[in-house]
Amino acid sequence: MIVQRVVLNSRPGKNGNPVAENFRMEEVCLPDNINEGQVQVRTLYLSVDPYMRCRMNEDTGTDYITPWQLSQVVDGGGIGIIEESKHTNLTKGDFVTSFYWPWQTKVILDGNNLEKVDPQLVNGHLSYFLGAIGMPGLTSLIGIQEKGHIAAGSKKTMVVSGAAGACGSVAGQIGHLLGCSRVVGICGTHEKCVLLTSELGFDAAINYKKENVAEQLRESCPAGVDVYFDNVGGNISDTVISQMNENSHIILCGQISQYNKDVPYPPPLSPAIEAIQKERNITRERFLVLNYKDKFEPGILQLSQWFKEGKLKIKETVINGLENMGAAFQSMMTGGNIGKQIVCISEEISL
């Protein structure tokens, strides 16, 4: 059987901006037979995420993420339906997901590396398992629970950067659900600002491309900032940190403004900002959601419950077609998405 796949065509360089041309489509022959323990799956949805920028380098700079190899199939978060199974716990018609799903229309995988998902948890919106009710949602929830130190009724003010992205759009809502009295988002377009305040329950939103962030923050956070959910790093984060209160907390989710630069992770703060951090006893610890696997199952159930109760609104930007994976990645890295960036490979969920 001939299937399509996407391979890494070229590397952007440690200090380069990724472009669609870094990826290329090719055809490959899938074996006719599968071995014991394997399944053949049809890919339904694939995820593109900021952390993947590190995988485009020869050295990812971390020990828990491996680099993509040139001319080899690219992989990441994916979800699909089993078409044939020789695995004892998986049957034809099951929906499965993996963090290392090849960017391929159909693929043969080891069933032990797949996790079965229940469509009822997402009311049939399977792509949500790659977003708000998947890794980005867990990152937001567990990050806030473990590093935010928010107690119900504590009247804390939370600021979220990258607030209209996959993690940010969920994190702001969770901040309110867990007890913050005020949540302010920072994002890059007027359309995103309107969405945050009109649909996602943010109390205020700041467009960093058009507004003076320091001034707007002072206005939006008159009592200062107690919790900062940081998706971006760089100048925006320096501005937020300079307005944080004593004994406040930074949740280090991501540093997308720094991913196209050859700097360590998390990037060091400038001396002036580091001095503020130390003086005010602001915590800024590296947070890695993969260290909290015991919290994944209860976390997914909590996120699903909030979604079903209408307390968690889910936004996603969907592009169709495996041939558009590179374009989707480039768009996500430059803020073209609202909510989770998803690529739909096949919508046909019946066999």
mmCIF file of C-alpha atoms in Angstrom, residues 5-327:
data_model
loop_
_atom_site.group_PDB
_atom_site.id
_atom_site.type_symbol
_atom_site.label_atom_id
_atom_site.label_comp_id
_atom_site.label_asym_id
_atom_site.label_seq_id
_atom_site.Cartn_x
_atom_site.Cartn_y
_atom_site.Cartn_z
ATOM 1 C CA ARG A 5 4.571 10.920 4.760
ATOM 2 C CA VAL A 6 6.424 14.104 5.733
ATOM 3 C CA VAL A 7 10.190 14.071 6.283
ATOM 4 C CA LEU A 8 12.633 16.696 7.526
ATOM 5 C CA ASN A 9 14.015 18.279 4.357
ATOM 6 C CA SER A 10 16.466 20.751 5.946
ATOM 7 C CA ARG A 11 17.309 22.353 9.280
ATOM 8 C CA PRO A 12 16.649 26.087 9.791
ATOM 9 C CA GLY A 13 19.887 26.474 11.760
ATOM 10 C CA LYS A 14 20.006 27.167 15.498
ATOM 11 C CA ASN A 15 19.303 30.868 15.003
ATOM 12 C CA GLY A 16 17.016 30.578 11.969
ATOM 13 C CA ASN A 17 13.262 30.859 11.545
ATOM 14 C CA PRO A 18 11.585 27.610 10.466
ATOM 15 C CA VAL A 19 9.806 27.647 7.101
ATOM 16 C CA ALA A 20 7.432 25.241 5.373
ATOM 17 C CA GLU A 21 10.266 24.218 3.022
ATOM 18 C CA ASN A 22 12.124 22.611 5.942
ATOM 19 C CA PHE A 23 9.661 19.732 5.420
ATOM 20 C CA ARG A 24 8.822 17.705 2.320
ATOM 21 C CA MET A 25 6.175 15.166 1.332
ATOM 22 C CA GLU A 26 7.047 11.809 -0.144
ATOM 23 C CA GLU A 27 5.411 8.481 -0.874
ATOM 24 C CA VAL A 28 6.422 5.269 0.824
ATOM 25 C CA CYS A 29 5.233 1.670 0.656
ATOM 26 C CA LEU A 30 3.567 0.249 3.772
ATOM 27 C CA PRO A 31 4.098 -3.514 4.306
ATOM 28 C CA ASP A 32 1.033 -5.653 3.588
ATOM 29 C CA ASN A 33 1.353 -7.659 6.795
ATOM 30 C CA ILE A 34 1.678 -6.606 10.411
ATOM 31 C CA ASN A 35 3.510 -8.562 13.113
ATOM 32 C CA GLU A 36 2.321 -9.752 16.506
ATOM 33 C CA GLY A 37 1.851 -6.808 18.876
ATOM 34 C CA GLN A 38 1.510 -4.314 16.018
ATOM 35 C CA VAL A 39 -1.451 -2.325 14.710
ATOM 36 C CA GLN A 40 -2.120 -0.554 11.427
ATOM 37 C CA VAL A 41 -3.670 2.847 12.020
ATOM 38 C CA ARG A 42 -5.123 5.591 9.852
ATOM 39 C CA THR A 43 -4.037 9.032 11.013
ATOM 40 C CA LEU A 44 -6.890 11.421 11.823
ATOM 41 C CA TYR A 45 -5.204 14.459 13.418
ATOM 42 C CA LEU A 46 -1.631 15.627 13.959
ATOM 43 C CA SER A 47 -0.333 18.290 16.313
ATOM 44 C CA VAL A 48 2.256 21.011 15.747
ATOM 45 C CA ASP A 49 3.740 22.518 18.910
ATOM 46 C CA PRO A 50 6.417 25.077 19.842
ATOM 47 C CA TYR A 51 8.696 22.482 21.515
ATOM 48 C CA MET A 52 9.172 20.889 18.080
ATOM 49 C CA ARG A 53 11.400 23.819 17.083
ATOM 50 C CA CYS A 54 14.121 22.269 19.283
ATOM 51 C CA ARG A 55 13.749 18.960 17.405
ATOM 52 C CA MET A 56 14.683 20.712 14.147
ATOM 53 C CA ASN A 57 18.216 21.283 15.486
ATOM 54 C CA GLU A 58 20.935 18.596 15.382
ATOM 55 C CA ASP A 59 21.088 18.927 19.169
ATOM 56 C CA THR A 60 17.805 19.669 20.969
ATOM 57 C CA GLY A 61 19.610 21.058 24.021
ATOM 58 C CA THR A 62 17.630 18.715 26.310
ATOM 59 C CA ASP A 63 17.976 15.095 27.321
ATOM 60 C CA TYR A 64 14.266 14.256 27.056
ATOM 61 C CA ILE A 65 13.601 15.331 23.433
ATOM 62 C CA THR A 66 15.373 13.673 20.505
ATOM 63 C CA PRO A 67 16.174 15.582 17.286
ATOM 64 C CA TRP A 68 14.419 14.804 14.024
ATOM 65 C CA GLN A 69 16.747 13.287 11.428
ATOM 66 C CA LEU A 70 17.169 14.625 7.895
ATOM 67 C CA SER A 71 15.167 12.711 5.253
ATOM 68 C CA GLN A 72 13.485 10.669 8.025
ATOM 69 C CA VAL A 73 9.797 10.789 8.859
ATOM 70 C CA VAL A 74 8.864 13.516 11.354
ATOM 71 C CA ASP A 75 6.797 12.639 14.439
ATOM 72 C CA GLY A 76 4.811 14.294 17.236
ATOM 73 C CA GLY A 77 1.426 14.199 18.919
ATOM 74 C CA GLY A 78 -1.154 12.338 16.858
ATOM 75 C CA ILE A 79 -4.449 10.514 17.010
ATOM 76 C CA GLY A 80 -5.896 7.851 14.739
ATOM 77 C CA ILE A 81 -8.160 4.843 14.307
ATOM 78 C CA ILE A 82 -7.033 1.218 14.248
ATOM 79 C CA GLU A 83 -7.732 -0.508 10.923
ATOM 80 C CA GLU A 84 -6.038 -3.820 11.740
ATOM 81 C CA SER A 85 -4.692 -5.203 15.013
ATOM 82 C CA LYS A 86 -2.456 -8.020 16.203
ATOM 83 C CA HIS A 87 -2.270 -6.585 19.722
ATOM 84 C CA THR A 88 -4.169 -8.258 22.540
ATOM 85 C CA ASN A 89 -5.583 -5.051 24.086
ATOM 86 C CA LEU A 90 -6.380 -3.103 20.914
ATOM 87 C CA THR A 91 -9.073 -3.862 18.369
ATOM 88 C CA LYS A 92 -10.179 -2.574 14.979
ATOM 89 C CA GLY A 93 -12.120 0.671 15.407
ATOM 90 C CA ASP A 94 -10.341 1.775 18.615
ATOM 91 C CA PHE A 95 -9.122 5.389 18.754
ATOM 92 C CA VAL A 96 -5.508 5.697 19.907
ATOM 93 C CA THR A 97 -2.990 8.447 20.537
ATOM 94 C CA SER A 98 0.772 8.792 20.901
ATOM 95 C CA PHE A 99 3.296 11.537 21.602
ATOM 96 C CA TYR A 100 5.499 10.075 18.818
ATOM 97 C CA TRP A 101 3.045 9.628 15.955
ATOM 98 C CA PRO A 102 4.704 9.626 12.508
ATOM 99 C CA TRP A 103 3.528 12.346 10.112
ATOM 100 C CA GLN A 104 2.092 9.762 7.757
ATOM 101 C CA THR A 105 -1.403 9.033 6.358
ATOM 102 C CA LYS A 106 -1.343 5.414 7.536
ATOM 103 C CA VAL A 107 1.267 3.752 9.685
ATOM 104 C CA ILE A 108 2.158 0.467 11.397
ATOM 105 C CA LEU A 109 2.952 0.964 15.088
ATOM 106 C CA ASP A 110 3.819 -1.066 18.158
ATOM 107 C CA GLY A 111 0.555 -1.280 20.101
ATOM 108 C CA ASN A 112 2.410 -0.999 23.428
ATOM 109 C CA ASN A 113 3.363 2.585 22.556
ATOM 110 C CA LEU A 114 -0.247 3.663 22.017
ATOM 111 C CA GLU A 115 -2.848 4.877 24.453
ATOM 112 C CA LYS A 116 -6.524 4.160 23.860
ATOM 113 C CA VAL A 117 -8.790 7.223 24.178
ATOM 114 C CA ASP A 118 -12.504 7.463 24.933
ATOM 115 C CA PRO A 119 -14.346 9.786 22.504
ATOM 116 C CA GLN A 120 -16.997 10.421 25.175
ATOM 117 C CA LEU A 121 -14.483 12.444 27.220
ATOM 118 C CA VAL A 122 -14.384 15.032 24.413
ATOM 119 C CA ASN A 123 -17.975 14.678 23.157
ATOM 120 C CA GLY A 124 -16.588 13.205 19.934
ATOM 121 C CA HIS A 125 -14.114 16.069 19.232
ATOM 122 C CA LEU A 126 -11.116 13.729 18.923
ATOM 123 C CA SER A 127 -8.657 16.523 18.108
ATOM 124 C CA TYR A 128 -9.207 17.925 21.639
ATOM 125 C CA PHE A 129 -7.044 15.015 22.893
ATOM 126 C CA LEU A 130 -4.104 16.807 21.233
ATOM 127 C CA GLY A 131 -4.997 20.129 22.870
ATOM 128 C CA ALA A 132 -7.069 21.189 25.857
ATOM 129 C CA ILE A 133 -7.830 17.598 26.925
ATOM 130 C CA GLY A 134 -4.332 16.384 26.105
ATOM 131 C CA MET A 135 -0.742 17.461 26.695
ATOM 132 C CA PRO A 136 -1.254 21.275 26.436
ATOM 133 C CA GLY A 137 -4.224 21.102 28.825
ATOM 134 C CA LEU A 138 -2.282 18.923 31.268
ATOM 135 C CA THR A 139 0.697 21.278 31.046
ATOM 136 C CA SER A 140 -1.557 24.195 31.976
ATOM 137 C CA LEU A 141 -3.430 22.399 34.750
ATOM 138 C CA ILE A 142 -0.504 20.626 36.411
ATOM 139 C CA GLY A 143 1.762 23.659 35.959
ATOM 140 C CA ILE A 144 -0.705 25.897 37.793
ATOM 141 C CA GLN A 145 -1.400 23.276 40.478
ATOM 142 C CA GLU A 146 2.271 22.512 41.128
ATOM 143 C CA LYS A 147 3.937 25.894 40.627
ATOM 144 C CA GLY A 148 1.174 28.520 40.918
ATOM 145 C CA HIS A 149 0.303 28.085 44.606
ATOM 146 C CA ILE A 150 -3.265 29.332 44.109
ATOM 147 C CA ALA A 151 -5.830 28.693 46.833
ATOM 148 C CA ALA A 152 -9.573 29.175 46.373
ATOM 149 C CA GLY A 153 -10.635 32.677 47.400
ATOM 150 C CA SER A 154 -7.030 33.914 47.639
ATOM 151 C CA LYS A 155 -7.785 36.955 45.415
ATOM 152 C CA LYS A 156 -4.623 36.469 43.369
ATOM 153 C CA THR A 157 -3.915 38.169 40.056
ATOM 154 C CA MET A 158 -2.565 35.956 37.289
ATOM 155 C CA VAL A 159 -0.978 37.080 34.008
ATOM 156 C CA VAL A 160 -0.681 34.730 31.017
ATOM 157 C CA SER A 161 1.604 35.449 28.043
ATOM 158 C CA GLY A 162 0.962 33.728 24.724
ATOM 159 C CA ALA A 163 -2.574 33.827 26.085
ATOM 160 C CA ALA A 164 -4.400 32.865 22.892
ATOM 161 C CA GLY A 165 -2.253 29.788 22.211
ATOM 162 C CA ALA A 166 -2.815 26.122 23.049
ATOM 163 C CA CYS A 167 -1.595 26.374 26.662
ATOM 164 C CA GLY A 168 -2.340 30.031 27.361
ATOM 165 C CA SER A 169 -6.000 29.925 26.319
ATOM 166 C CA VAL A 170 -6.555 27.025 28.735
ATOM 167 C CA ALA A 171 -4.296 28.331 31.534
ATOM 168 C CA GLY A 172 -6.212 31.594 31.958
ATOM 169 C CA GLN A 173 -9.504 29.753 32.337
ATOM 170 C CA ILE A 174 -7.960 27.280 34.822
ATOM 171 C CA GLY A 175 -6.569 30.225 36.818
ATOM 172 C CA HIS A 176 -10.143 31.421 37.394
ATOM 173 C CA LEU A 177 -11.453 27.900 38.055
ATOM 174 C CA LEU A 178 -8.806 27.303 40.738
ATOM 175 C CA GLY A 179 -9.424 30.575 42.552
ATOM 176 C CA CYS A 180 -7.700 33.589 40.929
ATOM 177 C CA SER A 181 -9.814 36.718 41.229
ATOM 178 C CA ARG A 182 -8.216 38.386 38.202
ATOM 179 C CA VAL A 183 -6.680 36.960 35.015
ATOM 180 C CA VAL A 184 -4.977 39.117 32.386
ATOM 181 C CA GLY A 185 -3.780 37.827 29.012
ATOM 182 C CA ILE A 186 -1.030 39.124 26.712
ATOM 183 C CA CYS A 187 -1.238 38.272 22.994
ATOM 184 C CA GLY A 188 -0.411 39.679 19.562
ATOM 185 C CA THR A 189 -3.612 40.740 17.759
ATOM 186 C CA HIS A 190 -6.781 42.691 18.451
ATOM 187 C CA GLU A 191 -8.848 39.661 17.397
ATOM 188 C CA LYS A 192 -7.124 37.514 20.039
ATOM 189 C CA CYS A 193 -7.653 40.162 22.736
ATOM 190 C CA VAL A 194 -11.383 40.293 21.978
ATOM 191 C CA LEU A 195 -11.635 36.496 22.093
ATOM 192 C CA LEU A 196 -9.883 36.306 25.480
ATOM 193 C CA THR A 197 -12.223 38.777 27.169
ATOM 194 C CA SER A 198 -15.492 38.009 25.355
ATOM 195 C CA GLU A 199 -15.328 34.202 25.188
ATOM 196 C CA LEU A 200 -12.633 32.814 27.489
ATOM 197 C CA GLY A 201 -13.360 34.828 30.629
ATOM 198 C CA PHE A 202 -10.127 36.835 30.877
ATOM 199 C CA ASP A 203 -10.665 40.093 32.804
ATOM 200 C CA ALA A 204 -8.380 42.069 30.475
ATOM 201 C CA ALA A 205 -6.152 41.483 27.461
ATOM 202 C CA ILE A 206 -3.099 43.382 26.213
ATOM 203 C CA ASN A 207 -1.926 43.492 22.591
ATOM 204 C CA TYR A 208 1.859 43.604 22.957
ATOM 205 C CA LYS A 209 2.353 44.603 19.309
ATOM 206 C CA LYS A 210 0.199 47.739 19.571
ATOM 207 C CA GLU A 211 0.138 48.726 23.254
ATOM 208 C CA ASN A 212 2.633 49.729 25.927
ATOM 209 C CA VAL A 213 2.700 46.488 27.915
ATOM 210 C CA ALA A 214 4.125 48.030 31.124
ATOM 211 C CA GLU A 215 1.464 50.770 31.200
ATOM 212 C CA GLN A 216 -1.388 48.408 30.371
ATOM 213 C CA LEU A 217 -0.212 45.910 32.995
ATOM 214 C CA ARG A 218 -0.187 48.585 35.698
ATOM 215 C CA GLU A 219 -3.742 49.509 34.706
ATOM 216 C CA SER A 220 -4.989 45.899 34.449
ATOM 217 C CA CYS A 221 -3.199 44.634 37.579
ATOM 218 C CA PRO A 222 -3.509 47.437 40.165
ATOM 219 C CA ALA A 223 -2.584 45.044 43.000
ATOM 220 C CA GLY A 224 0.474 43.752 41.125
ATOM 221 C CA VAL A 225 1.016 40.245 39.710
ATOM 222 C CA ASP A 226 0.969 37.153 41.954
ATOM 223 C CA VAL A 227 1.211 34.369 39.366
ATOM 224 C CA TYR A 228 2.745 34.561 35.894
ATOM 225 C CA PHE A 229 2.101 31.740 33.401
ATOM 226 C CA ASP A 230 5.009 32.301 31.017
ATOM 227 C CA ASN A 231 4.727 30.949 27.475
ATOM 228 C CA VAL A 232 7.036 33.405 25.736
ATOM 229 C CA GLY A 233 10.089 34.649 27.674
ATOM 230 C CA GLY A 234 12.055 37.621 26.368
ATOM 231 C CA ASN A 235 11.050 41.282 26.744
ATOM 232 C CA ILE A 236 7.399 40.578 27.579
ATOM 233 C CA SER A 237 8.409 38.399 30.508
ATOM 234 C CA ASP A 238 10.914 40.981 31.744
ATOM 235 C CA THR A 239 8.089 43.552 31.803
ATOM 236 C CA VAL A 240 5.749 41.231 33.720
ATOM 237 C CA ILE A 241 8.402 40.149 36.241
ATOM 238 C CA SER A 242 9.200 43.788 37.033
ATOM 239 C CA GLN A 243 5.565 44.182 38.211
ATOM 240 C CA MET A 244 5.378 40.980 40.250
ATOM 241 C CA ASN A 245 4.720 41.045 43.993
ATOM 242 C CA GLU A 246 6.877 39.655 46.769
ATOM 243 C CA ASN A 247 6.742 35.849 47.143
ATOM 244 C CA SER A 248 5.000 35.511 43.762
ATOM 245 C CA HIS A 249 5.381 32.620 41.315
ATOM 246 C CA ILE A 250 6.394 32.163 37.677
ATOM 247 C CA ILE A 251 5.131 29.031 35.912
ATOM 248 C CA LEU A 252 7.717 28.377 33.208
ATOM 249 C CA CYS A 253 5.671 26.741 30.467
ATOM 250 C CA GLY A 254 7.585 27.793 27.361
ATOM 251 C CA GLN A 255 9.844 30.457 25.873
ATOM 252 C CA ILE A 256 8.710 30.682 22.246
ATOM 253 C CA SER A 257 10.364 34.087 21.679
ATOM 254 C CA GLN A 258 13.716 32.393 22.333
ATOM 255 C CA TYR A 259 13.291 29.117 20.399
ATOM 256 C CA ASN A 260 14.911 30.421 17.198
ATOM 257 C CA LYS A 261 18.028 31.471 19.151
ATOM 258 C CA ASP A 262 20.894 29.363 20.374
ATOM 259 C CA VAL A 263 20.358 29.897 24.105
ATOM 260 C CA PRO A 264 20.007 27.430 27.003
ATOM 261 C CA TYR A 265 16.576 26.469 28.359
ATOM 262 C CA PRO A 266 15.204 28.102 30.367
ATOM 263 C CA PRO A 267 16.993 31.206 29.046
ATOM 264 C CA PRO A 268 18.752 33.190 31.776
ATOM 265 C CA LEU A 269 17.173 36.465 32.885
ATOM 266 C CA SER A 270 19.007 39.746 32.363
ATOM 267 C CA PRO A 271 20.972 40.890 35.472
ATOM 268 C CA ALA A 272 18.444 43.660 36.277
ATOM 269 C CA ILE A 273 15.445 41.312 36.113
ATOM 270 C CA GLU A 274 17.275 38.576 37.994
ATOM 271 C CA ALA A 275 17.971 41.112 40.756
ATOM 272 C CA ILE A 276 14.225 41.879 41.006
ATOM 273 C CA GLN A 277 13.437 38.158 41.081
ATOM 274 C CA LYS A 278 15.844 37.529 43.966
ATOM 275 C CA GLU A 279 14.930 40.662 45.891
ATOM 276 C CA ARG A 280 11.198 39.863 45.808
ATOM 277 C CA ASN A 281 11.693 36.113 46.306
ATOM 278 C CA ILE A 282 9.887 35.226 43.071
ATOM 279 C CA THR A 283 10.017 31.495 42.276
ATOM 280 C CA ARG A 284 11.007 30.593 38.689
ATOM 281 C CA GLU A 285 11.574 26.866 38.465
ATOM 282 C CA ARG A 286 11.809 24.820 35.324
ATOM 283 C CA PHE A 287 8.559 22.914 34.853
ATOM 284 C CA LEU A 288 8.389 19.687 32.853
ATOM 285 C CA VAL A 289 4.960 18.062 32.642
ATOM 286 C CA LEU A 290 6.486 14.645 31.813
ATOM 287 C CA ASN A 291 7.713 14.487 35.433
ATOM 288 C CA TYR A 292 4.095 14.299 36.636
ATOM 289 C CA LYS A 293 2.776 11.243 34.770
ATOM 290 C CA ASP A 294 0.892 10.061 37.875
ATOM 291 C CA LYS A 295 -1.284 13.178 37.564
ATOM 292 C CA PHE A 296 -2.174 12.664 33.869
ATOM 293 C CA GLU A 297 -5.253 10.460 34.336
ATOM 294 C CA PRO A 298 -6.973 12.568 37.036
ATOM 295 C CA GLY A 299 -5.942 15.673 35.099
ATOM 296 C CA ILE A 300 -7.600 14.501 31.868
ATOM 297 C CA LEU A 301 -10.783 13.617 33.795
ATOM 298 C CA GLN A 302 -10.843 17.062 35.433
ATOM 299 C CA LEU A 303 -10.323 18.868 32.116
ATOM 300 C CA SER A 304 -13.029 16.742 30.479
ATOM 301 C CA GLN A 305 -15.463 17.476 33.314
ATOM 302 C CA TRP A 306 -14.890 21.239 33.063
ATOM 303 C CA PHE A 307 -15.360 21.050 29.280
ATOM 304 C CA LYS A 308 -18.613 19.085 29.586
ATOM 305 C CA GLU A 309 -19.915 21.497 32.235
ATOM 306 C CA GLY A 310 -19.225 24.431 29.920
ATOM 307 C CA LYS A 311 -16.603 25.875 32.296
ATOM 308 C CA LEU A 312 -13.688 25.271 29.914
ATOM 309 C CA LYS A 313 -14.041 26.705 26.415
ATOM 310 C CA ILE A 314 -11.833 25.070 23.804
ATOM 311 C CA LYS A 315 -10.411 26.880 20.782
ATOM 312 C CA GLU A 316 -8.474 25.335 17.922
ATOM 313 C CA THR A 317 -7.194 26.321 14.491
ATOM 314 C CA VAL A 318 -7.534 23.455 11.997
ATOM 315 C CA ILE A 319 -5.672 23.178 8.687
ATOM 316 C CA ASN A 320 -6.487 20.277 6.360
ATOM 317 C CA GLY A 321 -4.041 17.962 4.629
ATOM 318 C CA LEU A 322 -0.720 16.270 5.382
ATOM 319 C CA GLU A 323 0.846 18.426 2.647
ATOM 320 C CA ASN A 324 0.219 21.471 4.877
ATOM 321 C CA MET A 325 2.144 20.254 7.959
ATOM 322 C CA GLY A 326 5.083 22.570 7.245
ATOM 323 C CA ALA A 327 2.836 25.569 6.635
#
